[in-house]
């Protein structure tokens, strides 16, 4: 039995939401002396490759841990720390010229009043992590970590930007991407004289160092950017060692589900979930069975062929199905080891696939939920 989304439009919107439909990359590299907001990704970042492009040594797995195949029951991956820990360094060196991801050159002269907005809250997280949080004057709906919570919203209606709300805050620069809009608002800001810089809207593990470097460069703090990249890499590498030594890797499937909307998707290569699964020592079943797209409509046949030991979902998606019991009613799940042992791991929607400076903490939380879940 196939479970189909109600319309192709819903699927297209979803793929953009989880970061699989980034903007067209710039066709030419930025000129010397110009900051490139669309730097290329670092393939295998922090999992097999360092931010410098060189191979990383393999992580040493945890010895003496319980075989994860013997675990039963659901668990929730929870960040132990939601705070932002900023790096320190020299003050912004401005002005800088930036080649925006929409191929326009933008001059940033002043970073004293920053607005960073995107669908995921990642850009604001980077700005705060670079130690420039005190310069941020407004936030989007997705930027909800404690240090930013009291800032005025510039997305009063869900995720739609409001030009008047932004201009009222007198920003000196706006950082954004094509995941948020409408485009007319951003063009209105530019017409008003506000520098608007577009960054890549793809959210993957490989894009983390390039995105941090691009934002840091645009704000005139490239050295802080390198510090943040190194710290993020170290945190992810440390989390890789949480997988038990000697145990056969767990087969893991990420499902994007929204019961109220009738959306049921299974992830494959390039979804972002595949990188998180690899980072915690698992086997991404979508990739393993030969899927070629980031997300495909869920089928019982694909699930049974995948035979996951663990199923990963977003917390709100699980709630939309009325919890684990509702998820287990989807065709095919009961015929998998994950379904039979109720091995379902959920994580907050805004954390699981946001891919930013706190991704190391996300990987750690996922690994603990998969290998050392707290007793119910």
Tab-separated table of C-alpha atoms in Angstrom:
chain	number	residue	atom	x	y	z
A	1	UNK	CA	0.000	0.000	0.000
A	2	UNK	CA	1.359	3.440	-0.916
A	3	UNK	CA	0.889	6.498	1.269
A	4	UNK	CA	0.788	9.531	-0.982
A	5	UNK	CA	0.975	13.260	-0.223
A	6	UNK	CA	-2.213	15.065	-1.306
A	7	UNK	CA	-0.463	16.982	-4.060
A	8	UNK	CA	2.910	17.442	-5.685
A	9	UNK	CA	2.896	21.017	-4.405
A	10	UNK	CA	2.961	19.809	-0.804
A	11	UNK	CA	5.980	17.624	-1.510
A	12	UNK	CA	7.840	20.469	-3.226
A	13	UNK	CA	7.172	22.784	-0.300
A	14	UNK	CA	8.331	20.128	2.133
A	15	UNK	CA	11.616	19.536	0.358
A	16	UNK	CA	12.369	23.241	0.596
A	17	UNK	CA	11.494	23.200	4.308
A	18	UNK	CA	14.010	20.496	5.160
A	19	UNK	CA	16.721	22.077	3.083
A	20	UNK	CA	16.861	19.991	-0.062
A	21	UNK	CA	16.031	22.632	-2.607
A	22	UNK	CA	18.698	25.270	-2.289
A	23	UNK	CA	19.121	28.193	-4.648
A	24	UNK	CA	20.974	27.867	-7.886
A	25	UNK	CA	24.642	28.251	-7.090
A	26	UNK	CA	26.532	31.209	-8.462
A	27	UNK	CA	28.021	30.399	-11.830
A	28	UNK	CA	31.324	32.193	-11.221
A	29	UNK	CA	33.551	32.506	-8.180
A	30	UNK	CA	33.770	35.863	-6.456
A	31	UNK	CA	36.528	38.207	-7.573
A	32	UNK	CA	39.682	38.498	-5.422
A	33	UNK	CA	39.000	40.587	-2.334
A	34	UNK	CA	35.254	39.935	-2.531
A	35	UNK	CA	33.520	37.734	0.052
A	36	UNK	CA	31.649	34.851	-1.584
A	37	UNK	CA	28.307	34.155	0.119
A	38	UNK	CA	27.935	30.899	-1.853
A	39	UNK	CA	31.096	29.013	-0.961
A	40	UNK	CA	31.256	25.350	-2.029
A	41	UNK	CA	30.381	22.667	0.514
A	42	UNK	CA	33.051	20.577	2.238
A	43	UNK	CA	32.099	17.002	1.360
A	44	UNK	CA	32.129	14.722	4.393
A	45	UNK	CA	32.650	17.599	6.829
A	46	UNK	CA	33.519	16.449	10.366
A	47	UNK	CA	32.556	12.851	9.533
A	48	UNK	CA	35.345	11.888	7.143
A	49	UNK	CA	36.839	15.243	6.124
A	50	UNK	CA	38.074	18.252	8.063
A	51	UNK	CA	37.154	21.839	7.250
A	52	UNK	CA	40.513	22.096	5.472
A	53	UNK	CA	39.481	19.343	3.057
A	54	UNK	CA	41.898	16.784	4.491
A	55	UNK	CA	40.793	13.304	5.675
A	56	UNK	CA	40.028	12.915	9.379
A	57	UNK	CA	41.122	9.896	11.425
A	58	UNK	CA	38.291	7.519	12.235
A	59	UNK	CA	36.608	8.099	15.582
A	60	UNK	CA	37.269	5.579	18.345
A	61	UNK	CA	33.954	3.893	19.283
A	62	UNK	CA	32.837	3.513	22.888
A	63	UNK	CA	33.913	0.214	24.465
A	64	UNK	CA	31.829	-1.775	26.921
A	65	UNK	CA	28.516	-0.279	25.783
A	66	UNK	CA	25.348	-2.347	25.362
A	67	UNK	CA	24.678	-3.800	21.931
A	68	UNK	CA	22.125	-1.326	20.516
A	69	UNK	CA	20.265	-4.129	18.723
A	70	UNK	CA	19.049	-5.367	22.113
A	71	UNK	CA	17.414	-2.049	23.061
A	72	UNK	CA	13.642	-1.669	22.949
A	73	UNK	CA	11.179	1.178	23.251
A	74	UNK	CA	11.065	4.784	22.039
A	75	UNK	CA	13.307	7.644	23.119
A	76	UNK	CA	13.583	11.392	22.573
A	77	UNK	CA	16.805	13.134	21.568
A	78	UNK	CA	17.136	16.262	23.691
A	79	UNK	CA	19.856	18.892	23.592
A	80	UNK	CA	21.566	19.082	26.957
A	81	UNK	CA	22.331	22.761	26.380
A	82	UNK	CA	20.286	25.201	24.270
A	83	UNK	CA	22.542	28.163	24.940
A	84	UNK	CA	24.738	29.941	22.416
A	85	UNK	CA	28.433	29.987	23.272
A	86	UNK	CA	29.999	32.842	21.255
A	87	UNK	CA	33.592	32.889	20.080
A	88	UNK	CA	35.713	35.970	20.695
A	89	UNK	CA	37.992	37.946	18.423
A	90	UNK	CA	38.738	41.205	16.681
A	91	UNK	CA	35.982	43.722	15.960
A	92	UNK	CA	34.402	43.662	12.477
A	93	UNK	CA	36.701	44.986	9.767
A	94	UNK	CA	34.410	46.840	7.392
A	95	UNK	CA	33.495	47.729	4.715
A	96	UNK	CA	33.497	44.487	2.735
A	97	UNK	CA	32.084	43.702	-0.669
A	98	UNK	CA	30.019	40.517	-0.824
A	99	UNK	CA	28.991	38.463	-3.836
A	100	UNK	CA	25.471	37.526	-2.755
A	101	UNK	CA	23.972	34.160	-3.721
A	102	UNK	CA	21.627	35.984	-6.092
A	103	UNK	CA	24.754	37.088	-8.009
A	104	UNK	CA	24.515	40.713	-6.911
A	105	UNK	CA	27.412	42.540	-5.302
A	106	UNK	CA	26.532	44.087	-1.958
A	107	UNK	CA	28.694	46.394	0.156
A	108	UNK	CA	28.417	45.932	3.906
A	109	UNK	CA	29.649	49.081	5.642
A	110	UNK	CA	28.107	48.687	9.081
A	111	UNK	CA	27.258	45.602	11.189
A	112	UNK	CA	25.947	47.481	14.213
A	113	UNK	CA	22.270	46.626	13.524
A	114	UNK	CA	21.910	43.148	12.010
A	115	UNK	CA	18.791	41.245	11.006
A	116	UNK	CA	19.429	37.593	10.076
A	117	UNK	CA	16.364	35.700	8.825
A	118	UNK	CA	15.747	32.298	7.238
A	119	UNK	CA	13.287	29.437	7.582
A	120	UNK	CA	15.477	27.499	10.002
A	121	UNK	CA	16.958	30.148	12.321
A	122	UNK	CA	20.439	29.051	11.240
A	123	UNK	CA	21.735	32.457	10.099
A	124	UNK	CA	20.875	34.127	13.407
A	125	UNK	CA	22.437	31.212	15.282
A	126	UNK	CA	25.654	31.758	13.336
A	127	UNK	CA	25.640	35.510	14.012
A	128	UNK	CA	25.172	34.968	17.750
A	129	UNK	CA	27.829	32.229	17.768
A	130	UNK	CA	30.246	34.651	16.105
A	131	UNK	CA	29.858	36.915	19.132
A	132	UNK	CA	27.735	39.516	17.346
A	133	UNK	CA	24.438	38.762	19.058
A	134	UNK	CA	24.388	42.174	20.711
A	135	UNK	CA	24.224	43.695	17.214
A	136	UNK	CA	21.075	41.777	16.215
A	137	UNK	CA	17.942	43.952	16.382
A	138	UNK	CA	15.189	41.623	15.125
A	139	UNK	CA	14.450	37.947	14.614
A	140	UNK	CA	12.355	35.513	12.605
A	141	UNK	CA	9.897	32.948	13.965
A	142	UNK	CA	12.459	30.111	13.891
A	143	UNK	CA	15.033	31.977	15.974
A	144	UNK	CA	13.871	31.032	19.439
A	145	UNK	CA	16.976	30.295	21.508
A	146	UNK	CA	17.044	32.148	24.852
A	147	UNK	CA	19.457	34.951	23.920
A	148	UNK	CA	17.265	35.972	20.974
A	149	UNK	CA	13.818	35.290	22.411
A	150	UNK	CA	13.098	38.878	23.459
A	151	UNK	CA	13.989	40.459	20.120
A	152	UNK	CA	11.070	41.851	18.090
A	153	UNK	CA	9.796	39.551	15.345
A	154	UNK	CA	9.969	40.645	11.724
A	155	UNK	CA	7.831	37.670	10.683
A	156	UNK	CA	4.541	38.514	12.412
A	157	UNK	CA	2.616	36.140	10.126
A	158	UNK	CA	4.185	32.674	10.335
A	159	UNK	CA	7.394	32.855	8.256
A	160	UNK	CA	6.477	35.810	6.012
A	161	UNK	CA	8.743	38.837	6.293
A	162	UNK	CA	7.197	42.250	6.906
A	163	UNK	CA	9.033	45.159	5.289
A	164	UNK	CA	7.602	47.773	7.653
A	165	UNK	CA	8.598	45.770	10.716
A	166	UNK	CA	12.147	45.397	9.381
A	167	UNK	CA	12.577	49.043	8.332
A	168	UNK	CA	11.247	50.226	11.701
A	169	UNK	CA	14.296	48.566	13.292
A	170	UNK	CA	16.666	50.603	11.077
A	171	UNK	CA	18.927	47.670	10.113
A	172	UNK	CA	22.385	48.317	8.675
A	173	UNK	CA	22.473	44.880	7.003
A	174	UNK	CA	20.025	42.020	6.397
A	175	UNK	CA	21.279	38.444	6.042
A	176	UNK	CA	18.857	35.999	4.433
A	177	UNK	CA	18.321	33.250	1.854
A	178	UNK	CA	15.607	32.068	-0.515
A	179	UNK	CA	13.931	29.871	2.082
A	180	UNK	CA	12.031	32.898	3.373
A	181	UNK	CA	10.159	35.733	1.701
A	182	UNK	CA	8.215	36.992	-0.075
A	183	UNK	CA	10.930	38.163	-2.525
A	184	UNK	CA	9.172	41.500	-2.988
A	185	UNK	CA	9.895	42.416	0.630
A	186	UNK	CA	13.617	41.828	0.225
A	187	UNK	CA	13.672	43.862	-2.974
A	188	UNK	CA	11.805	46.626	-1.148
A	189	UNK	CA	14.515	46.635	1.510
A	190	UNK	CA	17.212	46.981	-1.115
A	191	UNK	CA	15.300	49.782	-2.791
A	192	UNK	CA	15.262	51.517	0.600
A	193	UNK	CA	19.061	51.375	0.732
A	194	UNK	CA	19.447	48.449	3.139
A	195	UNK	CA	22.248	46.013	2.143
A	196	UNK	CA	20.643	42.570	1.724
A	197	UNK	CA	22.945	39.542	1.396
A	198	UNK	CA	21.615	36.172	0.238
A	199	UNK	CA	23.319	32.966	1.398
A	200	UNK	CA	22.890	29.352	0.276
A	201	UNK	CA	19.613	27.982	1.637
A	202	UNK	CA	20.727	24.324	1.580
A	203	UNK	CA	21.003	22.845	5.075
A	204	UNK	CA	23.394	19.893	5.129
A	205	UNK	CA	26.342	18.787	7.232
A	206	UNK	CA	28.669	19.535	4.317
A	207	UNK	CA	27.442	23.133	4.098
A	208	UNK	CA	28.146	24.022	7.734
A	209	UNK	CA	31.741	25.311	7.327
A	210	UNK	CA	31.016	27.196	4.098
A	211	UNK	CA	27.944	28.876	5.617
A	212	UNK	CA	29.777	29.928	8.776
A	213	UNK	CA	32.690	31.270	6.729
A	214	UNK	CA	30.372	33.143	4.367
A	215	UNK	CA	28.453	34.851	7.184
A	216	UNK	CA	31.642	35.664	9.079
A	217	UNK	CA	33.220	37.119	5.955
A	218	UNK	CA	30.179	39.236	5.158
A	219	UNK	CA	30.265	40.723	8.671
A	220	UNK	CA	34.005	41.370	8.599
A	221	UNK	CA	35.023	38.753	11.188
A	222	UNK	CA	36.617	35.941	9.128
A	223	UNK	CA	38.983	34.922	11.960
A	224	UNK	CA	36.037	34.372	14.287
A	225	UNK	CA	34.486	32.273	11.537
A	226	UNK	CA	37.489	29.961	11.442
A	227	UNK	CA	37.358	29.579	15.225
A	228	UNK	CA	33.697	28.651	15.052
A	229	UNK	CA	34.249	26.180	12.210
A	230	UNK	CA	37.020	24.424	14.157
A	231	UNK	CA	34.937	24.258	17.328
A	232	UNK	CA	31.902	22.889	15.474
A	233	UNK	CA	34.072	20.279	13.781
A	234	UNK	CA	35.619	19.191	17.087
A	235	UNK	CA	32.186	18.792	18.727
A	236	UNK	CA	30.888	16.642	15.860
A	237	UNK	CA	34.030	14.492	15.815
A	238	UNK	CA	33.750	13.922	19.572
A	239	UNK	CA	30.131	12.811	19.191
A	240	UNK	CA	31.117	10.263	16.527
A	241	UNK	CA	32.798	8.176	19.220
A	242	UNK	CA	29.511	7.517	21.041
A	243	UNK	CA	28.652	4.546	18.787
A	244	UNK	CA	29.446	1.243	20.565
A	245	UNK	CA	32.616	-0.576	19.538
A	246	UNK	CA	32.233	-3.970	17.890
A	247	UNK	CA	28.479	-3.773	17.378
A	248	UNK	CA	26.994	-4.119	13.924
A	249	UNK	CA	25.861	-0.644	12.782
A	250	UNK	CA	22.186	0.095	13.290
A	251	UNK	CA	20.101	0.454	10.161
A	252	UNK	CA	18.211	3.748	10.474
A	253	UNK	CA	15.367	5.293	8.490
A	254	UNK	CA	14.266	8.912	8.729
A	255	UNK	CA	10.575	9.506	8.029
A	256	UNK	CA	9.043	12.939	7.504
A	257	UNK	CA	5.416	12.598	8.541
A	258	UNK	CA	2.580	15.063	8.911
A	259	UNK	CA	-0.581	13.113	9.638
A	260	UNK	CA	-2.886	16.136	9.463
A	261	UNK	CA	-1.628	17.007	5.982
A	262	UNK	CA	-1.386	13.440	4.705
A	263	UNK	CA	2.366	13.783	4.068
A	264	UNK	CA	4.442	10.625	4.511
A	265	UNK	CA	7.969	10.653	3.098
A	266	UNK	CA	11.041	8.476	3.409
A	267	UNK	CA	14.488	10.025	3.211
A	268	UNK	CA	17.333	9.153	0.895
A	269	UNK	CA	20.706	10.591	-0.132
A	270	UNK	CA	21.027	14.352	0.195
A	271	UNK	CA	18.139	14.736	2.640
A	272	UNK	CA	20.338	15.924	5.487
A	273	UNK	CA	19.032	13.067	7.595
A	274	UNK	CA	21.483	10.751	5.841
A	275	UNK	CA	24.393	12.851	7.125
A	276	UNK	CA	23.039	12.825	10.679
A	277	UNK	CA	22.594	9.045	10.550
A	278	UNK	CA	26.141	8.579	9.267
A	279	UNK	CA	27.438	10.946	11.964
A	280	UNK	CA	26.071	8.718	14.733
A	281	UNK	CA	27.493	5.564	13.170
A	282	UNK	CA	24.324	4.276	11.543
A	283	UNK	CA	23.472	3.028	8.050
A	284	UNK	CA	21.030	5.257	6.175
A	285	UNK	CA	18.578	2.731	4.748
A	286	UNK	CA	17.255	5.041	2.029
A	287	UNK	CA	20.727	5.314	0.551
A	288	UNK	CA	21.400	1.624	1.155
A	289	UNK	CA	18.359	0.408	-0.819
A	290	UNK	CA	19.199	2.638	-3.758
A	291	UNK	CA	16.938	5.681	-3.438
A	292	UNK	CA	18.186	8.471	-5.688
A	293	UNK	CA	16.209	11.419	-4.313
A	294	UNK	CA	16.362	13.195	-0.935
A	295	UNK	CA	12.725	12.307	-0.200
A	296	UNK	CA	10.248	9.949	-1.812
A	297	UNK	CA	6.645	9.015	-0.942
A	298	UNK	CA	6.652	6.329	1.728
A	299	UNK	CA	5.680	2.814	0.656
A	300	UNK	CA	5.321	-0.322	2.719
A	301	UNK	CA	7.518	-2.114	0.158
A	302	UNK	CA	10.411	0.307	0.710
A	303	UNK	CA	10.118	0.053	4.474
A	304	UNK	CA	10.093	-3.726	4.469
A	305	UNK	CA	13.056	-3.766	2.080
A	306	UNK	CA	14.933	-1.292	4.307
A	307	UNK	CA	14.444	-3.306	7.521
A	308	UNK	CA	15.451	-0.457	9.835
A	309	UNK	CA	16.508	-1.198	13.392
A	310	UNK	CA	15.586	2.361	14.337
A	311	UNK	CA	13.212	4.949	12.877
A	312	UNK	CA	13.982	8.641	13.286
A	313	UNK	CA	11.204	11.261	13.142
A	314	UNK	CA	10.593	14.883	14.071
A	315	UNK	CA	8.719	15.443	17.325
A	316	UNK	CA	5.831	17.395	15.798
A	317	UNK	CA	5.457	14.779	13.083
A	318	UNK	CA	5.173	12.078	15.720
A	319	UNK	CA	2.567	14.145	17.570
A	320	UNK	CA	0.583	14.520	14.344
A	321	UNK	CA	0.149	10.738	14.333
A	322	UNK	CA	-0.785	10.706	18.029
A	323	UNK	CA	2.521	9.237	19.110
A	324	UNK	CA	4.371	5.981	18.611
A	325	UNK	CA	1.197	3.876	18.470
A	326	UNK	CA	-0.069	5.958	15.560
A	327	UNK	CA	3.252	5.731	13.718
A	328	UNK	CA	3.292	1.948	14.101
A	329	UNK	CA	-0.042	1.777	12.264
A	330	UNK	CA	1.557	2.994	9.022
A	331	UNK	CA	1.797	0.097	6.552
A	332	UNK	CA	5.117	-1.720	6.617
A	333	UNK	CA	6.465	-0.456	9.933
A	334	UNK	CA	5.224	-3.464	11.914
A	335	UNK	CA	7.226	-5.689	9.545
A	336	UNK	CA	10.548	-4.040	10.496
A	337	UNK	CA	12.804	-4.607	13.535
A	338	UNK	CA	12.220	-0.966	14.518
A	339	UNK	CA	8.464	-1.471	14.553
A	340	UNK	CA	8.631	-4.784	16.356
A	341	UNK	CA	10.849	-3.310	19.101
A	342	UNK	CA	9.206	0.157	19.087
A	343	UNK	CA	12.614	1.714	18.451
A	344	UNK	CA	11.448	5.194	17.480
A	345	UNK	CA	13.654	8.231	18.176
A	346	UNK	CA	12.139	11.691	17.873
A	347	UNK	CA	13.791	15.122	18.023
A	348	UNK	CA	12.636	18.743	17.977
A	349	UNK	CA	11.774	19.907	14.463
A	350	UNK	CA	13.901	23.074	14.610
A	351	UNK	CA	16.991	21.226	15.838
A	352	UNK	CA	17.219	17.981	13.890
A	353	UNK	CA	18.076	19.313	10.421
A	354	UNK	CA	19.015	22.950	11.047
A	355	UNK	CA	22.764	22.293	10.525
A	356	UNK	CA	24.545	25.143	12.244
A	357	UNK	CA	27.106	25.810	14.980
A	358	UNK	CA	25.217	23.611	17.465
A	359	UNK	CA	25.120	20.544	15.193
A	360	UNK	CA	27.741	18.828	17.357
A	361	UNK	CA	25.274	18.948	20.256
A	362	UNK	CA	22.537	17.619	17.991
A	363	UNK	CA	24.695	14.672	16.931
A	364	UNK	CA	25.521	13.970	20.584
A	365	UNK	CA	21.841	14.042	21.580
A	366	UNK	CA	20.888	11.696	18.730
A	367	UNK	CA	23.695	9.286	19.559
A	368	UNK	CA	22.663	9.127	23.214
A	369	UNK	CA	19.012	8.513	22.273
A	370	UNK	CA	20.075	5.717	19.902
A	371	UNK	CA	22.701	3.992	22.087
A	372	UNK	CA	22.083	4.970	25.723
A	373	UNK	CA	18.416	6.017	25.993
A	374	UNK	CA	17.173	7.147	29.379
A	375	UNK	CA	14.945	4.708	31.207
A	376	UNK	CA	11.222	5.554	30.784
